[in-house]
Short mmCIF file of C-alpha atoms in Angstrom, two decimals:
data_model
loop_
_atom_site.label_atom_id
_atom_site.label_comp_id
_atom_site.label_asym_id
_atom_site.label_seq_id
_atom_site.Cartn_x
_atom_site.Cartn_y
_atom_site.Cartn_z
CA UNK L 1 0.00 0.00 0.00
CA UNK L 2 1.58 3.29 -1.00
CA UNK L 3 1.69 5.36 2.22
CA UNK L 4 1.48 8.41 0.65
CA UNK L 5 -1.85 7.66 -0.37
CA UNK L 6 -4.57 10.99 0.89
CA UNK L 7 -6.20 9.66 4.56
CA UNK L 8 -9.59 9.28 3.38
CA UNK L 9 -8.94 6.90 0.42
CA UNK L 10 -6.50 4.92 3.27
CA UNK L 11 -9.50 4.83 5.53
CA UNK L 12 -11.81 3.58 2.59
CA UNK L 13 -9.05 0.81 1.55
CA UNK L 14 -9.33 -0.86 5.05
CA UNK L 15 -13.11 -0.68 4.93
CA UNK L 16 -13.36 -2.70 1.88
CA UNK L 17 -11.13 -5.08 3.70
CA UNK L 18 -14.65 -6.37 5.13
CA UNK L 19 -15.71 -9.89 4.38
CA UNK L 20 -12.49 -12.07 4.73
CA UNK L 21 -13.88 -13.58 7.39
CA UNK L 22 -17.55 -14.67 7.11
CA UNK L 23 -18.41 -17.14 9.92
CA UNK L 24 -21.36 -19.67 9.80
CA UNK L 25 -24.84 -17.89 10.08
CA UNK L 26 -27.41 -18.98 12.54
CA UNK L 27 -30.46 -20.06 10.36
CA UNK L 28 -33.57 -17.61 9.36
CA UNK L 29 -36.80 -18.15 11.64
CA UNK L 30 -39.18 -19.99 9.40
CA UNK L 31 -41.53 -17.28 9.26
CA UNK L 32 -40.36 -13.68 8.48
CA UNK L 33 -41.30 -10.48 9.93
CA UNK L 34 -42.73 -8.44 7.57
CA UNK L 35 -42.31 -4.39 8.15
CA UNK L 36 -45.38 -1.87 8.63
CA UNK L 37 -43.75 1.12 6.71
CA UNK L 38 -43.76 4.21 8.29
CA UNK L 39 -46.85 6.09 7.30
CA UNK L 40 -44.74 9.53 8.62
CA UNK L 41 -41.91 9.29 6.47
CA UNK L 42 -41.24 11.15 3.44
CA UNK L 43 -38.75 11.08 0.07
CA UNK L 44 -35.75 13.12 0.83
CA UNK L 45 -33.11 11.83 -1.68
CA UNK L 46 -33.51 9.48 -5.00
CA UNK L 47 -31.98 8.68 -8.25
CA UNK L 48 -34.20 7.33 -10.87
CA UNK L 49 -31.72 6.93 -13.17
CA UNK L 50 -33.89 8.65 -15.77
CA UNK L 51 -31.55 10.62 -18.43
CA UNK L 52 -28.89 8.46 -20.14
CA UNK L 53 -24.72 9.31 -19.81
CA UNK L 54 -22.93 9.20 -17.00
CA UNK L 55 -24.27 9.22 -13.38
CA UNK L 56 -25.38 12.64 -12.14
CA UNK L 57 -22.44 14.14 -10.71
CA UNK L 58 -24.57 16.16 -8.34
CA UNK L 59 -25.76 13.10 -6.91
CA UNK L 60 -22.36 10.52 -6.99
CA UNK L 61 -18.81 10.62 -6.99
CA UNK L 62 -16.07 7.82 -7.85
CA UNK L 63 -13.56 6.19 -6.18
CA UNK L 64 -10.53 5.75 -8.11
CA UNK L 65 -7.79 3.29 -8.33
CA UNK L 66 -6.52 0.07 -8.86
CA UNK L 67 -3.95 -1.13 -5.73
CA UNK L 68 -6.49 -4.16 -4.42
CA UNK L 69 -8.42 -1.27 -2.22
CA UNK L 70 -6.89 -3.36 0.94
CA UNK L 71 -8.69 -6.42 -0.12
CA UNK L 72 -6.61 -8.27 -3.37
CA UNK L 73 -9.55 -6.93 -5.64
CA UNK L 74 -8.44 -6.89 -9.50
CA UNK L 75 -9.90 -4.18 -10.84
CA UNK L 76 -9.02 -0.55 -11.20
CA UNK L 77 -11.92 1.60 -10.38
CA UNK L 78 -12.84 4.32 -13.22
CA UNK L 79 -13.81 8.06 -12.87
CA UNK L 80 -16.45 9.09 -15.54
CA UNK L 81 -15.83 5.86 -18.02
CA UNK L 82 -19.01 4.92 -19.59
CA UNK L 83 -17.96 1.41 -19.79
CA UNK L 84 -17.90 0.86 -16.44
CA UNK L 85 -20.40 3.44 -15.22
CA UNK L 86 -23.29 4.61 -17.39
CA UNK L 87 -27.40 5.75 -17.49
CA UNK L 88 -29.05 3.86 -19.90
CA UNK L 89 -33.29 2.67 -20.55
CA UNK L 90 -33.63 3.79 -17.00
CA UNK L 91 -31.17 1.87 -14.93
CA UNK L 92 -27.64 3.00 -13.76
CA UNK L 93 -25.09 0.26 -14.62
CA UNK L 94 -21.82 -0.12 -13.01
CA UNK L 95 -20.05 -2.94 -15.27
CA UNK L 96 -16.72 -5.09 -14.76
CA UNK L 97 -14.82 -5.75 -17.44
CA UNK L 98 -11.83 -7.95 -18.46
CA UNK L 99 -9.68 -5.47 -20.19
CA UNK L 100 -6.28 -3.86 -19.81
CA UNK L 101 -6.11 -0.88 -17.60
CA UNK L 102 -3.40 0.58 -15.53
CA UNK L 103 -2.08 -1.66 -14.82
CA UNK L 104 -4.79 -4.15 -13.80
CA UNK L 105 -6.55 -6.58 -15.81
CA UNK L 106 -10.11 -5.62 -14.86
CA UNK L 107 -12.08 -2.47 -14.49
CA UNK L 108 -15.09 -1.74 -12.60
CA UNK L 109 -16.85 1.56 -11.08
CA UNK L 110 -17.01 2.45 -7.50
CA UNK L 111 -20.12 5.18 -6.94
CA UNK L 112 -20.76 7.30 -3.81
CA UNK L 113 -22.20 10.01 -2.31
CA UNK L 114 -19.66 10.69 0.73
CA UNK L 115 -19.43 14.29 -0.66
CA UNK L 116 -22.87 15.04 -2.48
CA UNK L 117 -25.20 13.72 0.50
CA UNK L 118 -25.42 11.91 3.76
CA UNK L 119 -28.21 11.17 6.13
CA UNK L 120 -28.30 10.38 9.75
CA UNK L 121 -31.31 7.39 10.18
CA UNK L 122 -33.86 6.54 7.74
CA UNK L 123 -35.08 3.94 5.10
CA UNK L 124 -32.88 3.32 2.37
CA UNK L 125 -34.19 1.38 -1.10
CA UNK L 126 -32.02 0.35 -3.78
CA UNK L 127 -33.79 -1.72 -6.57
CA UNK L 128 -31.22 -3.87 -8.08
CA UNK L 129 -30.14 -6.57 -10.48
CA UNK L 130 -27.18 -8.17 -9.71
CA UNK L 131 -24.26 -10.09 -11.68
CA UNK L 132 -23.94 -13.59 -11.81
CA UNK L 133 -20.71 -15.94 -12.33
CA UNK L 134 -17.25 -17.09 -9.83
CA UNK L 135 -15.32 -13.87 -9.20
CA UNK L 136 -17.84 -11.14 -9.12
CA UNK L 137 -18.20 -9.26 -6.12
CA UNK L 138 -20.98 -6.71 -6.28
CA UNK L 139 -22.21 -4.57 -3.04
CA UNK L 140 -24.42 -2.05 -1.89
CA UNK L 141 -23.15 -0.45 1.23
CA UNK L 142 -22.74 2.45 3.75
CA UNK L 143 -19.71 3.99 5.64
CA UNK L 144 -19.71 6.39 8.70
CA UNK L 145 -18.88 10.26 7.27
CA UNK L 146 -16.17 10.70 9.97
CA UNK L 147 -14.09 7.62 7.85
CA UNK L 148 -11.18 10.04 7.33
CA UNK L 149 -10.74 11.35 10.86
CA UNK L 150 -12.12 8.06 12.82
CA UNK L 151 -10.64 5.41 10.36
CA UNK L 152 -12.16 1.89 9.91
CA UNK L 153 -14.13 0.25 11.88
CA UNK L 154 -14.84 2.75 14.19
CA UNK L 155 -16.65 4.66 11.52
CA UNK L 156 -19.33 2.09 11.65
CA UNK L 157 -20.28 0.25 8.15
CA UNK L 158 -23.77 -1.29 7.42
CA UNK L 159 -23.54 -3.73 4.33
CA UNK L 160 -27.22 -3.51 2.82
CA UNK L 161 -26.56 -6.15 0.45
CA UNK L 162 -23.44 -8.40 -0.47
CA UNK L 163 -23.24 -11.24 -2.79
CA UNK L 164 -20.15 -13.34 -4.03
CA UNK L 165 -20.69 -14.87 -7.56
CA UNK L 166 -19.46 -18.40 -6.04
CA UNK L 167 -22.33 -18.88 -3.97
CA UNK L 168 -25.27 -17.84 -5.96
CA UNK L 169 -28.28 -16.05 -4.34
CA UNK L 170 -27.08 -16.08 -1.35
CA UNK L 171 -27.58 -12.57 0.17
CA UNK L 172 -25.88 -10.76 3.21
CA UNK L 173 -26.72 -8.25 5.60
CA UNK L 174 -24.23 -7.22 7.53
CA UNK L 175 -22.85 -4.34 10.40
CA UNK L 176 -19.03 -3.66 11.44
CA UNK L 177 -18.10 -1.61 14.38
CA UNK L 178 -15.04 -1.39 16.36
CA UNK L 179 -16.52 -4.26 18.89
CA UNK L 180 -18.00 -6.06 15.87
CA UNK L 181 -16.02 -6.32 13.07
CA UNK L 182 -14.62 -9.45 10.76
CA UNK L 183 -11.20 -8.73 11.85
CA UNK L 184 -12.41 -9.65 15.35
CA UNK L 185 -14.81 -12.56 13.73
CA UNK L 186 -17.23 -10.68 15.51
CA UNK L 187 -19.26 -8.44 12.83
CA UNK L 188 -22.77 -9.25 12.78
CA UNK L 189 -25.05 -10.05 10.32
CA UNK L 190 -27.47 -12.55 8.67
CA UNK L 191 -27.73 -14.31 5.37
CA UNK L 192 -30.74 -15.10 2.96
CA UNK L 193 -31.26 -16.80 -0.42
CA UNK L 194 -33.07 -14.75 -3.59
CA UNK L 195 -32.68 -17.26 -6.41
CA UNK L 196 -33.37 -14.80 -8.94
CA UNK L 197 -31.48 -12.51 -7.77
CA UNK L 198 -29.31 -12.82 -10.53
CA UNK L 199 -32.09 -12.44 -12.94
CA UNK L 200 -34.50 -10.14 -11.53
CA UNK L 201 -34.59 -6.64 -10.09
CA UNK L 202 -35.19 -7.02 -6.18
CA UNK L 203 -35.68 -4.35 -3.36
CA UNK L 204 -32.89 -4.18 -0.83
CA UNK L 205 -33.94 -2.07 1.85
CA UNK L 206 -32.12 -1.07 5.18
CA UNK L 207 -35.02 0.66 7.76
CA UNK L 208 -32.27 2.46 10.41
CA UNK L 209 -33.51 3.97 13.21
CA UNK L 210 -31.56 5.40 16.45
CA UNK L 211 -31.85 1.94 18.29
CA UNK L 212 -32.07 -0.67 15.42
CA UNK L 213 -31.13 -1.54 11.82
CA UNK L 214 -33.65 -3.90 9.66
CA UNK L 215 -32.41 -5.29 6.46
CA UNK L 216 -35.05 -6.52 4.03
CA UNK L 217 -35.76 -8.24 1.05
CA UNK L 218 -38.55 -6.92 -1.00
CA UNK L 219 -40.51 -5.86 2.06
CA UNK L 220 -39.94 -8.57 4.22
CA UNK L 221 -36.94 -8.61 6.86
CA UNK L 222 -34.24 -11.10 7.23
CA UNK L 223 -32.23 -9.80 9.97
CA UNK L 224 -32.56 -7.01 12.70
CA UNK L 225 -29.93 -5.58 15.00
CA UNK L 226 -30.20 -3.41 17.52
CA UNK L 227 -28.64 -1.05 20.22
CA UNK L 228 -29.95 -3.19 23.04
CA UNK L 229 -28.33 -6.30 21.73
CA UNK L 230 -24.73 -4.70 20.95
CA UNK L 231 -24.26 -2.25 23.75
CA UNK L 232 -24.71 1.86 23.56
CA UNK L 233 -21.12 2.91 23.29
CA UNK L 234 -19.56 4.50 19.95
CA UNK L 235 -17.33 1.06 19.70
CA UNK L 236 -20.54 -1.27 19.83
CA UNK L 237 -22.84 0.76 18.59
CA UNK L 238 -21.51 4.28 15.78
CA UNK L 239 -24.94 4.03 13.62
CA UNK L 240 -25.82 7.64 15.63
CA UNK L 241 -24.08 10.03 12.95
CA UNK L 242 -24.20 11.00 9.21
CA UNK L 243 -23.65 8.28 6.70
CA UNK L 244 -23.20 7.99 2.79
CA UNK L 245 -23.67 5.17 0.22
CA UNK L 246 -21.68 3.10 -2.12
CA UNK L 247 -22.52 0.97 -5.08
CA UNK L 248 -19.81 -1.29 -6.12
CA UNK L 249 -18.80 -4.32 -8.22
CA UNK L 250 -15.06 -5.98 -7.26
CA UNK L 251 -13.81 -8.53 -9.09
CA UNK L 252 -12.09 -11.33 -7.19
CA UNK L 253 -10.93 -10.38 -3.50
CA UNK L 254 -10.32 -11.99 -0.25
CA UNK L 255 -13.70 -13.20 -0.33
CA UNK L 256 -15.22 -12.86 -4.49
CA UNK L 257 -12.28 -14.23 -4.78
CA UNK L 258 -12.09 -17.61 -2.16
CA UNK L 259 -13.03 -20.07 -5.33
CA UNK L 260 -11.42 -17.83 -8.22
CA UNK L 261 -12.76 -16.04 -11.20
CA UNK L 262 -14.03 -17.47 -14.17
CA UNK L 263 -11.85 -15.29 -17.04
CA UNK L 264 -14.54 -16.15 -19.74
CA UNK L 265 -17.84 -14.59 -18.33
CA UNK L 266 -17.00 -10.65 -18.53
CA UNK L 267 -18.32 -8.25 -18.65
CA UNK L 268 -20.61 -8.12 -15.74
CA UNK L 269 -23.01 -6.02 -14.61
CA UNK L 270 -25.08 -5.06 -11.77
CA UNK L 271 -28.28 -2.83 -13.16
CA UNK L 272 -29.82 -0.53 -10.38
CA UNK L 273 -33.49 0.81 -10.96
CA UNK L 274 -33.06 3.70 -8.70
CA UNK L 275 -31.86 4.59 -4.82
CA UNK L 276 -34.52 6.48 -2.67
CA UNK L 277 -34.02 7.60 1.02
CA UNK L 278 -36.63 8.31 3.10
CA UNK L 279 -37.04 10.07 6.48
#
């Protein structure tokens, strides 16, 4: 890692050093809870993805490089390269490609709105297609603003949805904090399966509120975590402060990576119908 790297993209390489370890789930409860939304709420933030080029730049920025982003990725993230990052029929897509680049043999696009927007609670949608096949690594996610000055984990990160391409529909949900992180084997977070989620757009949703984080499927809630359960302190429990998204799609990694990557599949993409917050 080149040391002389800017803080905040430091900070952001040890966050995406997030899944290595990813310990054996307890099972779902046969039946589901299903969430009541809030009646109260309202539409402060969305993308519809609605004029065709590349993504607003009022809404999302890049990140940009190619050195394994503290995780043995392959790709080099691309700033404002429609290949990898485009508007088009409706739907942002952020592809992966095998090509030359850099340096690396892959690219890919890294959005997020960690200078454009951040929001402190709320319900976050994302309606999303996601790419299939061994060595795809494609994530929706959220990081603490204070990254840069607190560093990771302490910044708090809740992983809204996570999938590696080697085991297919299987979806995580997942929270780090400086008490519960995968470094510790300690970060906690559930697991469900969405066979077509490889094949059909599906709503993932994270509901946060001061005291507890729900992450759904489509409406219906797979895993819930809460204040009471992890302790009050910033180190157990940072989801009190501003946060921002990210939509990604690594190739390989410590974890896309565990059973390889299948060199004749690309490109891949992951298609997103739009992002709305609500509070």
């Amino acid at each position: 890692m080149n040391i002389l790297l800017p803080l905040t993209i430091l900070a952001v390489l040890v966050a995406c050093n997030k899944a290595i370890v990813q310990p054996t789930l307890p099972p779902l409860p046969d039946t589901p809870v299903v969430v009541t939304p809030a009646t109260e709420r309202k539409l402060v933030w969305s993308d519809e993805f609605d004029k065709d080029g590349l993504p607003d730049p009022a809404k999302w920025g890049y990140d940009v490089g190619g050195n394994g982003w503290g995780n043995s990725e392959l790709e080099y993230y691309t700033k404002e390269r429609k290949e990898n990052a485009r508007v088009e029929n409706g739907n942002l897509i952020i592809e992966a490609r095998k090509e030359p680049y850099q340096g690396n043999a892959y690219t890919s696009a890294r959005l997020l709105t960690q200078n454009t927007a951040t929001w402190t609670y709320g319900k976050f949608e994302i309606r999303a297609k996601i790419p299939a096949g061994r060595g795809t690594w494609p994530a929706i996610w959220m990081l603490g603003k204070n990254i840069s000055s607190a560093g990771w984990p302490q910044c708090g990160e809740i992983d809204i949805m996570e999938h590696v391409g080697f085991d297919p529909g299987v979806i995580h949900g997942t929270v780090h904090t400086e008490a519960y992180n995968h470094n510790k084997g300690t970060q906690k977070g559930q697991q469900t399966t969405i066979p077509t989620a490889m094949s059909d757009f599906h709503v993932y949703t994270v509901d946060w509120t001061a005291d507890q984080i729900d992450f759904l499927v489509d409406g219906t809630v797979y895993y819930t975590v809460t204040r009471a359960a992890l302790g009050s302190n910033t180190a157990q429990w940072p989801f009190v402060q501003p946060f921002f998204l990210i939509l990604n799609v690594a190739v390989g990694g410590a974890w896309g990576g565990q059973q390889g990557v299948d060199e004749t599949i690309w490109p891949r993409r992951m298609e997103v119908d739009y992002v709305r917050v609500y509070q």
